[in-house]
XYZ file of N, CA and C in Angstrom:
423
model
N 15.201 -20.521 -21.670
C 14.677 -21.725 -22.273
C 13.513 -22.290 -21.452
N 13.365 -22.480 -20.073
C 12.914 -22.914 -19.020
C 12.070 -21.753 -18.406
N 10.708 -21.461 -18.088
C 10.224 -20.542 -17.038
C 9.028 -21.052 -16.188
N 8.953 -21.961 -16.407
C 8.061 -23.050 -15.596
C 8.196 -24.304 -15.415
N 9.246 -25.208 -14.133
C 9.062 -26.194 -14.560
C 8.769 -27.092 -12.742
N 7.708 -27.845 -13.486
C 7.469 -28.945 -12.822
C 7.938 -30.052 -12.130
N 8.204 -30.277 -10.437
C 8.927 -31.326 -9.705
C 7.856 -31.608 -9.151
N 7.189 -33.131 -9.431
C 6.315 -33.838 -8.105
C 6.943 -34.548 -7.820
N 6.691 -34.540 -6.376
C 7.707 -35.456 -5.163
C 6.858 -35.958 -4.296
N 7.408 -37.178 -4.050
C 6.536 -38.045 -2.753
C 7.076 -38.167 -1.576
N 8.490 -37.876 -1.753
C 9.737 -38.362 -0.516
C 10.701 -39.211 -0.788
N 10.203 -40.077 -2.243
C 11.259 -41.230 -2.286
C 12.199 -40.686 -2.719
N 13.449 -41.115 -2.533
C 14.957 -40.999 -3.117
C 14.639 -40.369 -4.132
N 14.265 -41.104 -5.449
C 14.147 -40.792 -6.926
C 13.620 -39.265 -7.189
N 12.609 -38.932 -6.018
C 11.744 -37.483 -6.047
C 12.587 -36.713 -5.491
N 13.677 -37.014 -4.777
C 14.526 -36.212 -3.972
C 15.530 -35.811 -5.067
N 16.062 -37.034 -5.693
C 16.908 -36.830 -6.928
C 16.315 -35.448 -7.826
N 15.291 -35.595 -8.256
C 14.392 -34.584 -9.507
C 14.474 -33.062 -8.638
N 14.238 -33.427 -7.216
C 13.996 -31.535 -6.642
C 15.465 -31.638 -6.839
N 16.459 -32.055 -6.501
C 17.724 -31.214 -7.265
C 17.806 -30.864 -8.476
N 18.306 -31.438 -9.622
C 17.912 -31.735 -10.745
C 17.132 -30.455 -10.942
N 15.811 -30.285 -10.810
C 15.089 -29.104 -11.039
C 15.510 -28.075 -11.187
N 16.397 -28.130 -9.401
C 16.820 -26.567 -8.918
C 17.798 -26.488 -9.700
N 18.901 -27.145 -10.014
C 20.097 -26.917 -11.012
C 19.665 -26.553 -12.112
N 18.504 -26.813 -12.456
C 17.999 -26.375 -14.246
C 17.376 -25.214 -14.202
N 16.888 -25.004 -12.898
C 15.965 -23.736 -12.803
C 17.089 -22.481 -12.622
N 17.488 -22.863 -11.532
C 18.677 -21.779 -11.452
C 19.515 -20.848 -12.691
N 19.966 -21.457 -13.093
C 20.432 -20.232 -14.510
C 19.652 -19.627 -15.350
N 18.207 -20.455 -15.531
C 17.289 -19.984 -16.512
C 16.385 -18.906 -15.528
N 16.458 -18.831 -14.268
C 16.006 -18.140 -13.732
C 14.515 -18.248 -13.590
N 14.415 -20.015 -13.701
C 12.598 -20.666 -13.962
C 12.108 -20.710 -12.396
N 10.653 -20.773 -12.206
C 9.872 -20.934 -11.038
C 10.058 -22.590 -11.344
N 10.094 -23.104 -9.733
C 9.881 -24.357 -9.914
C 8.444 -24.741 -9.261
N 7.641 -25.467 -9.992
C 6.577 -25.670 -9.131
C 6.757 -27.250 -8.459
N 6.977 -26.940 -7.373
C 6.521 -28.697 -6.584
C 5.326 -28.858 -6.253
N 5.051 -30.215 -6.464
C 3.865 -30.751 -6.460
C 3.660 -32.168 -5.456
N 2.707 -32.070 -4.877
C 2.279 -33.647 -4.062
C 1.302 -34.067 -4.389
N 0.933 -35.024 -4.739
C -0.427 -35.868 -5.083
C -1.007 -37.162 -4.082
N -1.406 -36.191 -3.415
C -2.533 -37.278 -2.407
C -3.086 -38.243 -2.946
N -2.665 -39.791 -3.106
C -3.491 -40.739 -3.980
C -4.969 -41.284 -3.528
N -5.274 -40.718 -4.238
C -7.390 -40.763 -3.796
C -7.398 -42.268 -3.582
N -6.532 -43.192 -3.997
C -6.878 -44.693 -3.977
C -6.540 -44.910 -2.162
N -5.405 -44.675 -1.891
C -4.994 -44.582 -0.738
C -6.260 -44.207 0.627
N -6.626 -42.992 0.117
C -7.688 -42.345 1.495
C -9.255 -43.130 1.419
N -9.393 -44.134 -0.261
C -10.742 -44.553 -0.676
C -10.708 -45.893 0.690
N -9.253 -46.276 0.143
C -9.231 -47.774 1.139
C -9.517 -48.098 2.630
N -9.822 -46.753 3.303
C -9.445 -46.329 4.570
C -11.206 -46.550 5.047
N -11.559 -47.129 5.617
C -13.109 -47.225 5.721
C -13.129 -46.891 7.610
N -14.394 -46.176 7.816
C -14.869 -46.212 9.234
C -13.830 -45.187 10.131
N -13.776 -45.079 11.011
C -12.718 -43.906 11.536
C -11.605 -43.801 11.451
N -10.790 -44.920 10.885
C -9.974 -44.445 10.333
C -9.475 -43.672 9.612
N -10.148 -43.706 8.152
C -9.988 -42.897 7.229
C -9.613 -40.828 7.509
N -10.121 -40.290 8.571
C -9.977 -38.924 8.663
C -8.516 -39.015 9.534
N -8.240 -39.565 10.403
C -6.265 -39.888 10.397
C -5.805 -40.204 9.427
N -6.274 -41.437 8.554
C -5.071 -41.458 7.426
C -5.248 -39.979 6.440
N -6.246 -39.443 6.269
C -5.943 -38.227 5.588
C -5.255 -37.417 6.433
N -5.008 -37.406 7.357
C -4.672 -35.916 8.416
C -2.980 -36.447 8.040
N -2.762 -38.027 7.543
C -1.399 -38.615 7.939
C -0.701 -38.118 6.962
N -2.099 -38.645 5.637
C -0.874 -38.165 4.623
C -0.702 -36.575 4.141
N -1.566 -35.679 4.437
C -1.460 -34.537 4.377
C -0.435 -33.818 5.204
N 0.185 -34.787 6.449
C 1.202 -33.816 7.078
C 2.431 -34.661 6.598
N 2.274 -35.626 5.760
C 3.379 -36.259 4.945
C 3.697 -35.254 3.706
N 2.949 -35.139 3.118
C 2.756 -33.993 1.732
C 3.502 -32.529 2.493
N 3.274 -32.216 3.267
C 3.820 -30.739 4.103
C 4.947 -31.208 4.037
N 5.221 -32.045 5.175
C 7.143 -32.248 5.314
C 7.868 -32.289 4.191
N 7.167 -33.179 3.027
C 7.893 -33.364 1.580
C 8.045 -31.377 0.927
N 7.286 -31.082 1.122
C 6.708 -29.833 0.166
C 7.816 -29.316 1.299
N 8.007 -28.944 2.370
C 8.523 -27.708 3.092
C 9.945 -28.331 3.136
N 10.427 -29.303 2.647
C 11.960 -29.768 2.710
C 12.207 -29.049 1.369
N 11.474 -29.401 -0.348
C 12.053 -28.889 -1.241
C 12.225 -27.468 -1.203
N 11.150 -27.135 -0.900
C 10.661 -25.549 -0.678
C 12.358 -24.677 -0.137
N 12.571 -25.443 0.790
C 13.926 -25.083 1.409
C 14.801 -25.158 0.797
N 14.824 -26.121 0.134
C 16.253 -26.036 -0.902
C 16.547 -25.538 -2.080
N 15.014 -25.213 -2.230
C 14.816 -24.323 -3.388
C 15.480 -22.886 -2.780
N 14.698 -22.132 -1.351
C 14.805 -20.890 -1.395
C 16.663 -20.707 -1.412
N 16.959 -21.976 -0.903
C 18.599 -21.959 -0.316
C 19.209 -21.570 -1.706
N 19.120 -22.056 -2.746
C 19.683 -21.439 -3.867
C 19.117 -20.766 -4.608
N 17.968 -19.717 -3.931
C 17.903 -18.599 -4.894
C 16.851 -18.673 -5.681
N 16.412 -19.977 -5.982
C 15.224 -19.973 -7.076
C 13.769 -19.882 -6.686
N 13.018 -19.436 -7.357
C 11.383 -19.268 -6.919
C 10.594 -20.466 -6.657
N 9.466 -20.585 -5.996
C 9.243 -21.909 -5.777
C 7.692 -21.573 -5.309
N 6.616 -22.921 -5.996
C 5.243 -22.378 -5.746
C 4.989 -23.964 -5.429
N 4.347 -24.112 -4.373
C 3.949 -25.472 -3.886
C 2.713 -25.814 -3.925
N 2.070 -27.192 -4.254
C 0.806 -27.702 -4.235
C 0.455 -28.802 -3.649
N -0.517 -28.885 -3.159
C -0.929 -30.211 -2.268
C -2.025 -30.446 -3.676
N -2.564 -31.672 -4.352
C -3.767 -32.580 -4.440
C -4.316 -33.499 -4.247
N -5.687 -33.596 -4.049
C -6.128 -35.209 -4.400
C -6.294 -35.676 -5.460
N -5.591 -36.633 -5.626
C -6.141 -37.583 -7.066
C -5.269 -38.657 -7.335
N -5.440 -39.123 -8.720
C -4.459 -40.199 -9.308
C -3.293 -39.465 -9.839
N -2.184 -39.587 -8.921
C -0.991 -39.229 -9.856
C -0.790 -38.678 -10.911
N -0.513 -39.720 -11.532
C -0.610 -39.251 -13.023
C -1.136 -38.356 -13.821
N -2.933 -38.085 -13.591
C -3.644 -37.587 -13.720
C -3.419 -36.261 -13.606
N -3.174 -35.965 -12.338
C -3.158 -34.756 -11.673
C -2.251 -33.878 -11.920
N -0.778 -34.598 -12.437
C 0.429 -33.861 -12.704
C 0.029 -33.314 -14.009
N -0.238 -34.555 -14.704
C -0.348 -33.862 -16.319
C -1.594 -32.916 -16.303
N -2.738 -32.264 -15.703
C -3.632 -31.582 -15.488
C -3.063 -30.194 -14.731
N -2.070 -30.453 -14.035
C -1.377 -29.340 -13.643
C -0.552 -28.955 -14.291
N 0.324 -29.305 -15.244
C 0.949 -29.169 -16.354
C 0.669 -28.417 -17.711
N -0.744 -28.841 -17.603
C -1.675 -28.201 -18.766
C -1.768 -26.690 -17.993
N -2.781 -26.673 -17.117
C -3.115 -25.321 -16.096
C -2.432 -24.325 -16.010
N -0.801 -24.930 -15.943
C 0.296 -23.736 -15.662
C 1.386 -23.239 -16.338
N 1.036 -23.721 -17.767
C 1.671 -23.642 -18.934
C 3.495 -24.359 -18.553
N 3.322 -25.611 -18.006
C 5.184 -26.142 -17.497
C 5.664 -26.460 -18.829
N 6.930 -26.000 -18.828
C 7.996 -26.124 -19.847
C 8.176 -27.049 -19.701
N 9.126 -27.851 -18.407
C 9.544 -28.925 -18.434
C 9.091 -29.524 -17.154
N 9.120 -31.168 -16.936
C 8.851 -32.135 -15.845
C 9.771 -32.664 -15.295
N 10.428 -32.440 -14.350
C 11.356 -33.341 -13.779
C 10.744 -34.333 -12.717
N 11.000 -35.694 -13.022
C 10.374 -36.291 -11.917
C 11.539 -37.961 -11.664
N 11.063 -38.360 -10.350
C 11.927 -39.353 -10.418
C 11.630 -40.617 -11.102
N 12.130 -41.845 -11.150
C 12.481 -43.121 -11.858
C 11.080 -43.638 -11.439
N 11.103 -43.835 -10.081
C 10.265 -44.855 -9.093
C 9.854 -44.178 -7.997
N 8.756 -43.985 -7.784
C 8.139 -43.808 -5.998
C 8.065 -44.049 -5.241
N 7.403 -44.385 -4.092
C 6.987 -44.761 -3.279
C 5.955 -45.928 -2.814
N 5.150 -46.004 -4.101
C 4.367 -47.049 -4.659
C 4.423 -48.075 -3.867
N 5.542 -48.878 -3.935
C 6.134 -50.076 -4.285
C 5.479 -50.637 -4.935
N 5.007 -50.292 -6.403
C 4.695 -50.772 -7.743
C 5.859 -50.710 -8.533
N 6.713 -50.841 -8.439
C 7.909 -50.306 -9.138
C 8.096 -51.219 -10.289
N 7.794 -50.861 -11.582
C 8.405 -51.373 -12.696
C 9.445 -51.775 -12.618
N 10.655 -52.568 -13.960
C 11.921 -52.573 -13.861
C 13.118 -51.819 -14.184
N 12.263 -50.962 -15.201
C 13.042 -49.638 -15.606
C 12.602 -47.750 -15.034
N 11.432 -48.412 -15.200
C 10.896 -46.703 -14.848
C 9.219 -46.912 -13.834
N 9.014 -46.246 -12.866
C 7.738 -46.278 -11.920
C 7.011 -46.354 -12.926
N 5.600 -46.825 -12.614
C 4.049 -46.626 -13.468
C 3.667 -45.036 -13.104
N 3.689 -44.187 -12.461
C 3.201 -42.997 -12.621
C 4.414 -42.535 -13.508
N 5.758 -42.199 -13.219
C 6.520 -41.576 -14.282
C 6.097 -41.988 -15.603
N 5.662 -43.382 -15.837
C 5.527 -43.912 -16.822
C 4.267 -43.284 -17.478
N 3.413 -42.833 -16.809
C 1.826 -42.299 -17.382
C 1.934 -41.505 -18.107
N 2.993 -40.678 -17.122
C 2.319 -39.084 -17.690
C 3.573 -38.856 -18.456
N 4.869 -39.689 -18.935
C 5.495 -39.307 -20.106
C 4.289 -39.516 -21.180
N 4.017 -40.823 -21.392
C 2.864 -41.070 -21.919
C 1.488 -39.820 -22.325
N 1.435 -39.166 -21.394
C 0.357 -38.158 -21.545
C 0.182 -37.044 -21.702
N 1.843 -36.569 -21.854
C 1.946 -35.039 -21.670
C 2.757 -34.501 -22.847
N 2.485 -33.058 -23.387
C 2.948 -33.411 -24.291
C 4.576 -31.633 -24.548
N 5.186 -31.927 -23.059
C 6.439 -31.631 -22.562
C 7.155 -32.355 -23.080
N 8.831 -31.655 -22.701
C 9.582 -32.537 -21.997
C 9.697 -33.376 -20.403
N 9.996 -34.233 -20.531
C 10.402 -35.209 -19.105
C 11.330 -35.494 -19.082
N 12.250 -34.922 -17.812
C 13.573 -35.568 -17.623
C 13.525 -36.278 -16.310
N 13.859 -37.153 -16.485
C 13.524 -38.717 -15.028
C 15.139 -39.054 -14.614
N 15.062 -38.306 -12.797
C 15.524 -38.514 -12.131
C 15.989 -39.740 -11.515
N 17.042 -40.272 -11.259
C 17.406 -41.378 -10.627
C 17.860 -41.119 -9.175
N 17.814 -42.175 -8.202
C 18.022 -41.690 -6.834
C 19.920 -42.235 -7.312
């Protein structure tokens, strides 16, 4: 049913929730899971004067730790696993990678990291149900 499906994760609980979730769905169908990180371009724009090349170096070895924890728990049960670092807007970027890699399905969590947090569901989960034209199944921590 499943042979491509999509987990972006930031670290929060909710993203931690979805890389399980994933792997349990991927596992019997015998699907690649692709994890994904999205470097928020708003984040590295705000960063002015020398700062800015640490906060990229920061959040790029934030994106690694996230990516090489699922990565692990993926290989731990068996399932395939293809990882991505980007820059951009969230939202944007998932549903553009989504398109690119033909994903069956999206698993992603409730709420991020943001702390924009809606009352029912994050504004990025919220986009790209909005924009994509998958299934989305939204993880809770």
């Amino acid at each position: 049913m499943y042979s491509d499906i999509l987990v972006p994760t930031d670290g929060s609980e909710s993203s931690a929730a979805a890389v399980n979730q994933g792997i349990n769905i991927a596992e019997p169908h015998g699907a690649t899971i692709h994890f994904l990180h999205v470097i928020d371009v708003g984040t590295e724009m705000a960063a002015s004067g020398n700062i800015a090349p640490e906060i990229t170096k920061t959040l790029e070895q934030e994106a690694n730790d996230v990516l090489d924890a699922a990565e692990a728990q993926a290989e731990e049960a068996g399932v395939t696993c293809e990882r991505t670092v980007l820059e951009g807007t969230p939202h944007e970027a998932i549903t553009e990678y989504s398109v690119d890699y033909t994903i069956d399905l999206i698993v992603m969590g409730a709420s991020g990291r943001s702390g924009l947090k809606d009352y029912l569901i994050g504004s990025t989960t919220d986009r790209v149900i909005r924009s994509v034209n998958v299934s989305v199944l939204i993880s809770r921590s």
